[in-house]
CSV table of C-alpha atoms and ligand atoms in Angstrom, one decimal:
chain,number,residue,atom,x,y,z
J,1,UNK,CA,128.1,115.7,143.8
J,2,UNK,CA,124.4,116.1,144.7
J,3,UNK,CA,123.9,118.6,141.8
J,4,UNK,CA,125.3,115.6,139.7
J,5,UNK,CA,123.0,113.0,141.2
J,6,UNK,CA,119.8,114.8,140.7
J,7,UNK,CA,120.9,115.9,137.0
J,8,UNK,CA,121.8,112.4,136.0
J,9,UNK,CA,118.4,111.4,137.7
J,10,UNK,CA,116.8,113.7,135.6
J,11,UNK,CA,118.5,112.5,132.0
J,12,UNK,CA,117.3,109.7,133.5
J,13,UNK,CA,113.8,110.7,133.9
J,14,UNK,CA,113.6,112.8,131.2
J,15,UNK,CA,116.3,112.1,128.3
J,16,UNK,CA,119.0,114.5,126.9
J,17,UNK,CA,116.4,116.7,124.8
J,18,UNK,CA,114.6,117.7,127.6
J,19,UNK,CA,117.6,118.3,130.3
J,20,UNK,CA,119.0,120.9,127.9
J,21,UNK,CA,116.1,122.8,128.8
J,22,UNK,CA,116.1,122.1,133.1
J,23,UNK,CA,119.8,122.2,133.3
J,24,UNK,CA,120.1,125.1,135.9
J,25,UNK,CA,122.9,128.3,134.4
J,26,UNK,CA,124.8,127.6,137.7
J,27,UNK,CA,125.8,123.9,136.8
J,28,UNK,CA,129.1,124.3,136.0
J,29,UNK,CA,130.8,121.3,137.1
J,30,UNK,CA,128.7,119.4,135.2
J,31,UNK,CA,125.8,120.1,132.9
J,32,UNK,CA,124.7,117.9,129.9
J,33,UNK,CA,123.8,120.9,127.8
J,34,UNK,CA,127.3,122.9,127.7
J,35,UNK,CA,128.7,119.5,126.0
J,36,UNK,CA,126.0,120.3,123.4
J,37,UNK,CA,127.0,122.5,120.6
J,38,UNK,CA,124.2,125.1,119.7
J,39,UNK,CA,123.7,123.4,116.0
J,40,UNK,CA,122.6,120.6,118.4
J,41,UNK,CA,119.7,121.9,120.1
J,42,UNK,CA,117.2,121.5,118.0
J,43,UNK,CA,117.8,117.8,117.9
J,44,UNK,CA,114.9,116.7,115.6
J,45,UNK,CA,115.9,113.4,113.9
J,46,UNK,CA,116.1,113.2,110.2
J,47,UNK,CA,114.0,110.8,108.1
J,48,UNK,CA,116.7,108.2,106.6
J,49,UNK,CA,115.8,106.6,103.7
J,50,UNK,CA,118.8,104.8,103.4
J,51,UNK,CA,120.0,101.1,103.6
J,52,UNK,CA,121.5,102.1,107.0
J,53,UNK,CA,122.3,103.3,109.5
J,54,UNK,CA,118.0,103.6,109.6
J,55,UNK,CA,115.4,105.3,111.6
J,56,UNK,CA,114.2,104.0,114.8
J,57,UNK,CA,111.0,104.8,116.9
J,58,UNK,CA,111.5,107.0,120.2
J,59,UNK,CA,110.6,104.5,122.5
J,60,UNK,CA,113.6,102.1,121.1
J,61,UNK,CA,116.4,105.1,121.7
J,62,UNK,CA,114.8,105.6,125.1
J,63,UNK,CA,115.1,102.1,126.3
J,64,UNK,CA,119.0,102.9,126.2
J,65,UNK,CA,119.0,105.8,128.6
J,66,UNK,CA,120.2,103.0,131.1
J,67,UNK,CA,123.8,101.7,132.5
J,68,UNK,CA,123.8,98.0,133.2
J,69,UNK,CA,126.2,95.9,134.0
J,70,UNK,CA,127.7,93.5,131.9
J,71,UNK,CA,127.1,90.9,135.2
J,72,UNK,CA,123.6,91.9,135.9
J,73,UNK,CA,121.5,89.5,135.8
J,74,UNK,CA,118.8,92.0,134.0
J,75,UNK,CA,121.3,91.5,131.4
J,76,UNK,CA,122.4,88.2,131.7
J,77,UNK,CA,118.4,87.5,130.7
J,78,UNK,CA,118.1,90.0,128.5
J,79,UNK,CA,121.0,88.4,126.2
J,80,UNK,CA,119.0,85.3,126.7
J,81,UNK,CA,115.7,86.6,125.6
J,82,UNK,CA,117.2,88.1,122.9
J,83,UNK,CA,119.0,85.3,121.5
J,84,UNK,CA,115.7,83.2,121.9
J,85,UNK,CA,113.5,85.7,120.2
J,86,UNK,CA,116.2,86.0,117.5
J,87,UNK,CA,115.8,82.2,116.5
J,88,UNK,CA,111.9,82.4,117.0
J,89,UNK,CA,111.8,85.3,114.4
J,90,UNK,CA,113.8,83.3,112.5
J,91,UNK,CA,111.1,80.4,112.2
J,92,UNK,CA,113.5,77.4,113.2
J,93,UNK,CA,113.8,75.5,116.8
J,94,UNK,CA,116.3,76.2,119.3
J,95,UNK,CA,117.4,72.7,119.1
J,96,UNK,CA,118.7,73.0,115.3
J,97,UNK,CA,119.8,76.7,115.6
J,98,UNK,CA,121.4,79.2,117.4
J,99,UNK,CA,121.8,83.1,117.9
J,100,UNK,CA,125.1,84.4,118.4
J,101,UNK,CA,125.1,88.5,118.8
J,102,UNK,CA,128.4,89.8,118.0
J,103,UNK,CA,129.4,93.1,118.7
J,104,UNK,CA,129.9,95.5,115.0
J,105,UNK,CA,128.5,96.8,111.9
J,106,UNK,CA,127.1,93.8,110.0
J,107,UNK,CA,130.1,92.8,108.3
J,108,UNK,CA,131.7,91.7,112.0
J,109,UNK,CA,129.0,89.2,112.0
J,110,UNK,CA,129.9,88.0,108.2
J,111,UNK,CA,133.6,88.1,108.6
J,112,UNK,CA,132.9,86.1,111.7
J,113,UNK,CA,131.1,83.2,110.2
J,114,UNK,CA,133.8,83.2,107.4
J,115,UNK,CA,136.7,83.2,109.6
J,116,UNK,CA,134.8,80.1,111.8
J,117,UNK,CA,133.1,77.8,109.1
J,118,UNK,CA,136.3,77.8,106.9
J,119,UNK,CA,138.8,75.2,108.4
J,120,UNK,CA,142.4,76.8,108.1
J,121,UNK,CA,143.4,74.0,105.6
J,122,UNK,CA,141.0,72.8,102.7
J,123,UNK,CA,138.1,75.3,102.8
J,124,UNK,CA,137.0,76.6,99.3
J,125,UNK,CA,134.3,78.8,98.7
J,126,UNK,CA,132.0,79.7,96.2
J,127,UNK,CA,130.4,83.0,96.0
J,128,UNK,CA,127.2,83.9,94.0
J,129,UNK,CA,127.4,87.6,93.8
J,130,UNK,CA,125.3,90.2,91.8
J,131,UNK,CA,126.1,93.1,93.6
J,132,UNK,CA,128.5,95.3,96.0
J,133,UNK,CA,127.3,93.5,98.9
J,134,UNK,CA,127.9,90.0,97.3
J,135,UNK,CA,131.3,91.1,95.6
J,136,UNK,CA,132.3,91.9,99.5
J,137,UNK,CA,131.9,88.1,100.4
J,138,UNK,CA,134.7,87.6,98.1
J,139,UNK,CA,136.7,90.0,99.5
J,140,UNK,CA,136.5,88.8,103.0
J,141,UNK,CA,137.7,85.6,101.5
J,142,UNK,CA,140.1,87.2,100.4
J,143,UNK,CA,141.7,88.9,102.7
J,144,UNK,CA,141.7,86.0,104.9
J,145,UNK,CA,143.7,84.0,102.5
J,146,UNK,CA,140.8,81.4,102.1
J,147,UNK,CA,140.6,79.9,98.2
J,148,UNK,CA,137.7,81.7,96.8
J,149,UNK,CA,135.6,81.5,93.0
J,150,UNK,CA,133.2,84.8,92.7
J,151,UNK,CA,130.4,83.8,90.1
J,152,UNK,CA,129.3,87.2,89.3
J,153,UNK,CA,125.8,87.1,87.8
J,154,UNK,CA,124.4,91.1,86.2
J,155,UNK,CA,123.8,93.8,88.6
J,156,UNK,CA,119.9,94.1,87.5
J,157,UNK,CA,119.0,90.8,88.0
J,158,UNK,CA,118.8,87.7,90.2
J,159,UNK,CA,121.3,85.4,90.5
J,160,UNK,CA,120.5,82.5,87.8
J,161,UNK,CA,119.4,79.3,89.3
J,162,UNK,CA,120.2,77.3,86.2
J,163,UNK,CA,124.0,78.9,86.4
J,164,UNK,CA,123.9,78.2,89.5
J,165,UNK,CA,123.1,74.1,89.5
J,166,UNK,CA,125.4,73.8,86.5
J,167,UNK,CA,128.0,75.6,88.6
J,168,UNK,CA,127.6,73.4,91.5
J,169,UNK,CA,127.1,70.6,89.7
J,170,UNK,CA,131.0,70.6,87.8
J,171,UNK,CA,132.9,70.9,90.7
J,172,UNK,CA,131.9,68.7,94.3
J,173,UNK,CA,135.5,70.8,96.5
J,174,UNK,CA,133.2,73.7,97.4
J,175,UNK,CA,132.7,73.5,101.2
J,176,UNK,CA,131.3,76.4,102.2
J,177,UNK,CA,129.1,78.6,98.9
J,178,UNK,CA,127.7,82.1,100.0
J,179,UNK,CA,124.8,84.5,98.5
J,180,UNK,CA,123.3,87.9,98.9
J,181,UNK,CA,119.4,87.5,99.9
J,182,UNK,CA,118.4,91.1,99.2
J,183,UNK,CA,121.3,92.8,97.0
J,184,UNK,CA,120.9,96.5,98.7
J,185,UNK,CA,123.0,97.6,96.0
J,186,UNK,CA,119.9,97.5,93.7
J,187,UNK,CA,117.1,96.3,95.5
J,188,UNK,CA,117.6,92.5,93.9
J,189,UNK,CA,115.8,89.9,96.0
J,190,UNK,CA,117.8,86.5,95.4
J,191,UNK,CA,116.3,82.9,95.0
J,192,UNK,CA,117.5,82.1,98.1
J,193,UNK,CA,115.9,79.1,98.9
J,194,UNK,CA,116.1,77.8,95.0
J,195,UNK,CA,119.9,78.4,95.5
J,196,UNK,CA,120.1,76.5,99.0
J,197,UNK,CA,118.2,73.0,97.7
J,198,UNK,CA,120.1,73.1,94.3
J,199,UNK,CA,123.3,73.6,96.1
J,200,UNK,CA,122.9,70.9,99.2
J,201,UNK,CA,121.8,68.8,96.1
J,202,UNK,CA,125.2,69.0,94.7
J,203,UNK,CA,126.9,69.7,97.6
J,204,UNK,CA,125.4,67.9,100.6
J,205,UNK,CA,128.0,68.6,103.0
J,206,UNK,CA,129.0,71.7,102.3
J,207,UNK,CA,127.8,75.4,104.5
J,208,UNK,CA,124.6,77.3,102.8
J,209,UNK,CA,126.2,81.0,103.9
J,210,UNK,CA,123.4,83.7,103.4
J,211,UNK,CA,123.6,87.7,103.9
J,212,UNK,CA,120.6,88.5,105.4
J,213,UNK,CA,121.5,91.6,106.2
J,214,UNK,CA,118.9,93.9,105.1
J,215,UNK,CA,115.9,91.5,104.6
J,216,UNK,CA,115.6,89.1,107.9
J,217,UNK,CA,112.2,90.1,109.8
J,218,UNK,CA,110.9,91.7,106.3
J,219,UNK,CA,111.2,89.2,103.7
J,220,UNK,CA,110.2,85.7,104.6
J,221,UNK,CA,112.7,83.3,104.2
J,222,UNK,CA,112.2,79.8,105.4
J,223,UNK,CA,115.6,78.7,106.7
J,224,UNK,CA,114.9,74.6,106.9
J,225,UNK,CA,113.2,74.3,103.1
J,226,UNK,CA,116.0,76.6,101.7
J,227,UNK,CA,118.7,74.4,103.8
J,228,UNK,CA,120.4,77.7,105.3
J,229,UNK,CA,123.3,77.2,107.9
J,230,UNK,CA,124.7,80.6,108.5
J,231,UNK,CA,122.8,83.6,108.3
J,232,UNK,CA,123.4,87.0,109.3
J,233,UNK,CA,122.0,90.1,110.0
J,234,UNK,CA,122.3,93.3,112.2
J,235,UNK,CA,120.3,95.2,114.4
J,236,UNK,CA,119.5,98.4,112.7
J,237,UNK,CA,118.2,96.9,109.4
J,238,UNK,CA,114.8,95.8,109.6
J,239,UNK,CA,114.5,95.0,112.8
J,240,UNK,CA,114.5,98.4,113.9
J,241,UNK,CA,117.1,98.2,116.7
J,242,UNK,CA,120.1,100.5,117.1
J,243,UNK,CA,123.2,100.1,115.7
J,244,UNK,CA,126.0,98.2,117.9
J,245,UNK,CA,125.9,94.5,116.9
J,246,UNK,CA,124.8,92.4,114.9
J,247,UNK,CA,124.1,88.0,114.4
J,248,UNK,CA,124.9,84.8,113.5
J,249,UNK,CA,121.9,82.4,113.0
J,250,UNK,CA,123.7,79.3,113.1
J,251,UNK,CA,122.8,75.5,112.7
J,252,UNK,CA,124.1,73.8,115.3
J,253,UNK,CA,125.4,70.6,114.2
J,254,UNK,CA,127.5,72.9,111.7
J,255,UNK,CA,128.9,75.7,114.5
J,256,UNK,CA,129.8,72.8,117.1
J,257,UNK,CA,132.4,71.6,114.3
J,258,UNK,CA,133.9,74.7,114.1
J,259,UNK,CA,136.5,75.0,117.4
J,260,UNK,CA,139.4,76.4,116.6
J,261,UNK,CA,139.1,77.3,113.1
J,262,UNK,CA,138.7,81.3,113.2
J,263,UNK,CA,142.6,83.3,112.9
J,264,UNK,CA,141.0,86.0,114.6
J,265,UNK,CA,140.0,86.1,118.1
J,266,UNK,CA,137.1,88.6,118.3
J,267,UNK,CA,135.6,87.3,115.1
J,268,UNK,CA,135.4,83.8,116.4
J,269,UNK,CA,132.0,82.9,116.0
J,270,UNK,CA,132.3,79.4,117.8
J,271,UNK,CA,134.5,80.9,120.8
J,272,UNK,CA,131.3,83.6,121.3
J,273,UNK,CA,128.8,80.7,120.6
J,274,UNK,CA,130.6,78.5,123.6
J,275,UNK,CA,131.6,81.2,126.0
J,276,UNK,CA,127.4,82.7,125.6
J,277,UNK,CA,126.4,79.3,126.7
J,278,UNK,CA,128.7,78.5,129.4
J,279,UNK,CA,127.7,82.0,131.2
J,280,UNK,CA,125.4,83.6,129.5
J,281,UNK,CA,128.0,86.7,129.1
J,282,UNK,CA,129.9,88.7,126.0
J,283,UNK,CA,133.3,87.6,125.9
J,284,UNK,CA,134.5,91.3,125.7
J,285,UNK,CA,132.8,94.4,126.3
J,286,UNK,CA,128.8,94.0,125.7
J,287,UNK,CA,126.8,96.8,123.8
J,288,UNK,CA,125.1,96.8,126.9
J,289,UNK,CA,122.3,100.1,125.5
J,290,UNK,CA,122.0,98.5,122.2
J,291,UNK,CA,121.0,95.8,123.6
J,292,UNK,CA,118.8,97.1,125.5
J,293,UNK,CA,117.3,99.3,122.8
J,294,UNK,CA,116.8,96.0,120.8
J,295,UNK,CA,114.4,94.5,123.1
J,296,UNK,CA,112.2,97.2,122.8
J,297,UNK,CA,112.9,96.9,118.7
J,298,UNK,CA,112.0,93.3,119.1
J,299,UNK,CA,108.6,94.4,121.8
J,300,UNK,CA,108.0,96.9,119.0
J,301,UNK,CA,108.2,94.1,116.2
J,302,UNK,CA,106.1,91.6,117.8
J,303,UNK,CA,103.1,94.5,118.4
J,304,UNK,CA,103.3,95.3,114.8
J,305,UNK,CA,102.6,91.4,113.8
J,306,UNK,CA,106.3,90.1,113.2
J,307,UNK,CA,108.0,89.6,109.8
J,308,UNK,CA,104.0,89.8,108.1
J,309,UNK,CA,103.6,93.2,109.6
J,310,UNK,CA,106.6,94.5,109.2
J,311,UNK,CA,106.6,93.6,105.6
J,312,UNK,CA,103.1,95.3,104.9
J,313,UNK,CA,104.3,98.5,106.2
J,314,UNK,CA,107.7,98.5,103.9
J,315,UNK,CA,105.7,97.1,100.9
J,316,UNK,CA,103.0,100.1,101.2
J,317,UNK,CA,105.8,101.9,101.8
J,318,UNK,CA,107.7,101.0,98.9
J,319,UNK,CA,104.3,101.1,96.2
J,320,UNK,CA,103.7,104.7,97.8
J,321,UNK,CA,107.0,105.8,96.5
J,322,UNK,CA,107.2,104.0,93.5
J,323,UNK,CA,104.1,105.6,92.5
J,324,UNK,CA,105.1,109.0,93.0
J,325,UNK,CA,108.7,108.8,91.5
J,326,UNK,CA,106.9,107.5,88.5
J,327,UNK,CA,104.2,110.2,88.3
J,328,UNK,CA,107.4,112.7,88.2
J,329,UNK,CA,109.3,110.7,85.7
J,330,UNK,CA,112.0,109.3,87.6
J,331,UNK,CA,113.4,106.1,86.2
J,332,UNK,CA,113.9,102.7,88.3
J,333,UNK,CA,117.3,101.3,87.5
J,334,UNK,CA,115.2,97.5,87.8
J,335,UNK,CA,112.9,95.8,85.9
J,336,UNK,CA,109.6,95.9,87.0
J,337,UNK,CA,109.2,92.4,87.3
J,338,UNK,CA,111.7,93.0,90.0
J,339,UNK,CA,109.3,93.2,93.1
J,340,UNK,CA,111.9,93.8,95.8
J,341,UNK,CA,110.5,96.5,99.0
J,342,UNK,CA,113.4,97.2,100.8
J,343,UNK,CA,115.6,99.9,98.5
J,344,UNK,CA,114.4,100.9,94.9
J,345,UNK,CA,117.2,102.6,92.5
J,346,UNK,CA,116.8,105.2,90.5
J,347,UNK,CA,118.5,106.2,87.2
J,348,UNK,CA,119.8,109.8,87.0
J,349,UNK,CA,117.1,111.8,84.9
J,350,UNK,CA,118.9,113.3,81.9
J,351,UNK,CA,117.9,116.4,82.7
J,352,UNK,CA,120.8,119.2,82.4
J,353,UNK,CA,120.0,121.0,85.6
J,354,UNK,CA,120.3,117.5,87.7
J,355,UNK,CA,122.7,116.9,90.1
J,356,UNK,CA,122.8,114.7,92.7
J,357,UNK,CA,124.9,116.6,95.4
J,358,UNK,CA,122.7,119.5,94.9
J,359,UNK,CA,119.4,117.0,95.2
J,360,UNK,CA,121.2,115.1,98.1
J,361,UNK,CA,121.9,118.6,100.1
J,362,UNK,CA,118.6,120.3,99.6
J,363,UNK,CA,117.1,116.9,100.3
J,364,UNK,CA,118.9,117.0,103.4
J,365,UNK,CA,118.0,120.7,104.4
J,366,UNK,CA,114.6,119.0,104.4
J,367,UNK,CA,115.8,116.7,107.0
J,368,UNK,CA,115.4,113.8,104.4
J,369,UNK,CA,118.4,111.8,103.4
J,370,UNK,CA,118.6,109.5,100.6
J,371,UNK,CA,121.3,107.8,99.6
J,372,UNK,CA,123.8,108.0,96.3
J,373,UNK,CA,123.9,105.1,93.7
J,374,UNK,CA,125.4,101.7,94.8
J,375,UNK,CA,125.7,99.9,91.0
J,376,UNK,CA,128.7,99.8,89.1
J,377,UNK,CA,126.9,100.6,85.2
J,378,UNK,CA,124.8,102.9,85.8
J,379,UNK,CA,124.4,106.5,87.3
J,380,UNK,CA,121.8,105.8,90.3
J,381,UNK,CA,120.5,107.0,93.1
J,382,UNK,CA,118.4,105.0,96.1
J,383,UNK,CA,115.4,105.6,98.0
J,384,UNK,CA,115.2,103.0,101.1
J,385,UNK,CA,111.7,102.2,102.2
J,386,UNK,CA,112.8,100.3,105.8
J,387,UNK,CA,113.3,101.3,109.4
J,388,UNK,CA,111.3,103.6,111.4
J,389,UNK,CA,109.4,104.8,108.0
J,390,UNK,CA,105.8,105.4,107.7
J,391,UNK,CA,103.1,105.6,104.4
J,392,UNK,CA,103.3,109.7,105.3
J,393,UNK,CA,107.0,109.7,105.5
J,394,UNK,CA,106.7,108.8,102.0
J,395,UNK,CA,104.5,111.1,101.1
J,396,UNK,CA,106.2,113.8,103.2
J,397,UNK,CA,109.5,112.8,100.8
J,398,UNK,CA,107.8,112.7,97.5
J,399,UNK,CA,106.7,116.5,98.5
J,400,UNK,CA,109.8,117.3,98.9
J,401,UNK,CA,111.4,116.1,95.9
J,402,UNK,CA,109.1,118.1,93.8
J,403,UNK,CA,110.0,120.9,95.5
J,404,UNK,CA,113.7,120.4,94.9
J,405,UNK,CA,113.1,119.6,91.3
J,406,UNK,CA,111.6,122.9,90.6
J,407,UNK,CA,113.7,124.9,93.1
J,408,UNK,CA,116.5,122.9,90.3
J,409,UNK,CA,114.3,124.4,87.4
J,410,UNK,CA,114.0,120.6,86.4
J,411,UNK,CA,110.7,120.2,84.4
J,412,UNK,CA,108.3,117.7,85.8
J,413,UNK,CA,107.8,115.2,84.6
J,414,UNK,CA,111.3,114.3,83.9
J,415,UNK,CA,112.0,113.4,80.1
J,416,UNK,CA,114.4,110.3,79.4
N,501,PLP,C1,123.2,93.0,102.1
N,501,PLP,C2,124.2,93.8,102.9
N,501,PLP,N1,125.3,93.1,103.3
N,501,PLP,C3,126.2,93.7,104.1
N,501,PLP,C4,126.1,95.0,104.6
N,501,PLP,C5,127.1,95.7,105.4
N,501,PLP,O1,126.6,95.9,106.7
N,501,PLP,P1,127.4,96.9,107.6
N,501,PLP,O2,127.5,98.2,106.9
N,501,PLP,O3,126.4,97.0,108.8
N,501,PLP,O4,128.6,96.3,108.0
N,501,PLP,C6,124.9,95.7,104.2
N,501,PLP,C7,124.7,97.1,104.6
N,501,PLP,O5,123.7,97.8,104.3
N,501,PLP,C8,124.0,95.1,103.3
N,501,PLP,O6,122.9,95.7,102.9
């Protein structure tokens, strides 16, 4: 028992990388290190340049090398804090809006809001969708049985405001219509805010739904002026957090209507909302160290100047790579009127000796991981410029992709 106290006061001190190393030969009740495999020990953390999960800093995994309980009232405040900080970064009041964590992957927090703003008799929504991540707002719909129209708009581009207002303008039974802000299929960012004034135009009393997921704290949005009432996003996108849960951003005089509407229990949005504000607490089982992580994301966020400095590093970021993928002759699947910072695609080259598994792996032998192609008509590959990623990250990568094109006897610069 004392053995175990003192190591789990020194994984406590000192995190799992460095116990490996103190953990004594004679620990054989219980020592940390022989649950680690040997492949484990070196432990060095990959750069992901993917649309998630992403990178975070050290200092944001080490805020989670703590227990607490759900009932503590550390916790109890830190859920408040959070939820606070969550509306301030989203640039609205705390008497319009509201931030409701919910525990999953991103698409908890979107089936969530679906299964709560839809009434179980007379909802119909309308989705704009140019993309995988749009197409699955549809499905959701779906699956829960709710009548859905998909307005699919082309995979390159944005959605089309003038579709859109003569769309919206035809047919007044919508009560709930739903977008995509950054497609991270492509790399699309979508008029958002052009969308939400055309559509409350039309359609004043209908839900503005937006998927935030992989642009909130990065790409300014102004929720009032583009007339957003749901948004979501998750932790480990741009806010830099650890994945666990993600959130609702929800305007309050629409989420108070809500009671009783969701058919599932955990994905009740307005069941969350009431029981967080009537104790403070996580209906079920809290992600107690993501949460705790994310605090230190959100610390980490303020220092760096908030949604501005967050988006300088990303852009510099993205023009860093952008540059150097060019200068080999790699392809971008958009537009370059397209002037999105958060994923770029790129078009398989036409070389013969390309292919992507054998890019992807010796990528990966370099500890960098990219990500395989998202779009539906074309062959593409994607290079994320978000989460814990740095201007010599990018450089770092670009390095390293020249060195796998040659090790692939590709010639540089790619033709076609
Ligand atoms: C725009 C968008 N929507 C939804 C999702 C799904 O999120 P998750 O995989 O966290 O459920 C993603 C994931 O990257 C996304 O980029």
């Amino acid at each position: 028992m004392a053995l175990q106290r003192s190591v789990c006061r020194l994984v406590h001190s000192y995190g799992l990388r460095e116990i490996h190393l103190l953990c004594p030969v004679s620990a054989t009740h219980f020592c940390p290190s022989r649950l680690m495999s040997k492949s484990s020990i070196k432990m060095s953390d990959k750069k992901l340049f993917t649309p998630g999960p992403l990178g975070t800093s050290s200092t944001v995994k080490s805020a989670m090398l703590r227990d607490l309980g759900s009932r503590d009232v550390e916790f109890i405040q830190l859920i408040k804090t959070i939820r606070s900080k969550l509306v301030q970064i989203a640039g609205v009041s705390t008497s319009t809006f509201t931030a409701v964590p919910m525990q999953g992957s991103g698409t908890f927090a979107i089936e969530s809001v679906f299964q709560t703003a839809t009434p179980k008799s007379g909802a119909k929504v309308l989705v704009f969708e140019n993309g995988a991540y749009g197409k699955r707002l549809g499905k959701v719909c779906e699956v829960m049985g709710v009548d859905v129209d998909v307005v699919s708009f082309p995979e390159n581009d944005y959605v089309d405001i003038n579709k859109v207002e003569s769309i919206v303008q035809g047919d007044n039974s919508y009560t709930l219509v739903a977008m995509v802000h950054c497609e991270t299929s492509s790399g699309v960012i979508n008029p958002v805010e052009d969308v939400g004034k055309i559509v409350k135009q039309y359609l004043p009393e209908s839900d503005f739904f937006v998927d935030a997921m992989s642009s909130f704290g990065a790409i300014p949005l102004d929720l009032q002026s583009a007339k957003v009432d749901y948004l979501v996003s998750s932790v480990n996108k741009c806010l830099e957090g650890v994945p666990g849960f993600s959130y609702a951003i929800a305007r309050l005089s629409k989420l108070r209507t809500c009671k009783g509407n969701s058919r599932s229990i955990s994905l009740d949005l307005y069941d969350q909302y009431d029981n967080l504000e009537k104790t403070n607490q996580f209906r079920f089982t809290p992600p107690t160290h993501t949460m705790l992580a994310f605090s230190q994301a959100i610390r980490e966020f303020e220092t760096e100047g908030g949604v501005e400095g967050r988006s300088a590093r990303y852009k510099e970021n993205c023009s860093i790579l952008k540059a150097g993928m060019k200068e080999m002759g790699f392809r971008e699947f958009l537009n370059p009127y397209h002037q999105g910072y958060i994923i770029t695609s790129y078009r398989f080259p036409e070389d013969k000796n390309f292919n992507f598994n054998d890019f992807y792996m010796k990528l990966n032998e370099r500890d960098q991981v990219i990500y395989p192609g998202k779009v539906l008509n074309a062959d593409c590959f994607r290079i994320g410029s978000i989460g814990y990623l740095f201007p010599d990250d990018m450089r770092h990568l670009l390095k390293c992709i020249r060195e796998v094109c040659n090790e692939m006897n590709m010639a540089l610069p790619i033709k076609g």
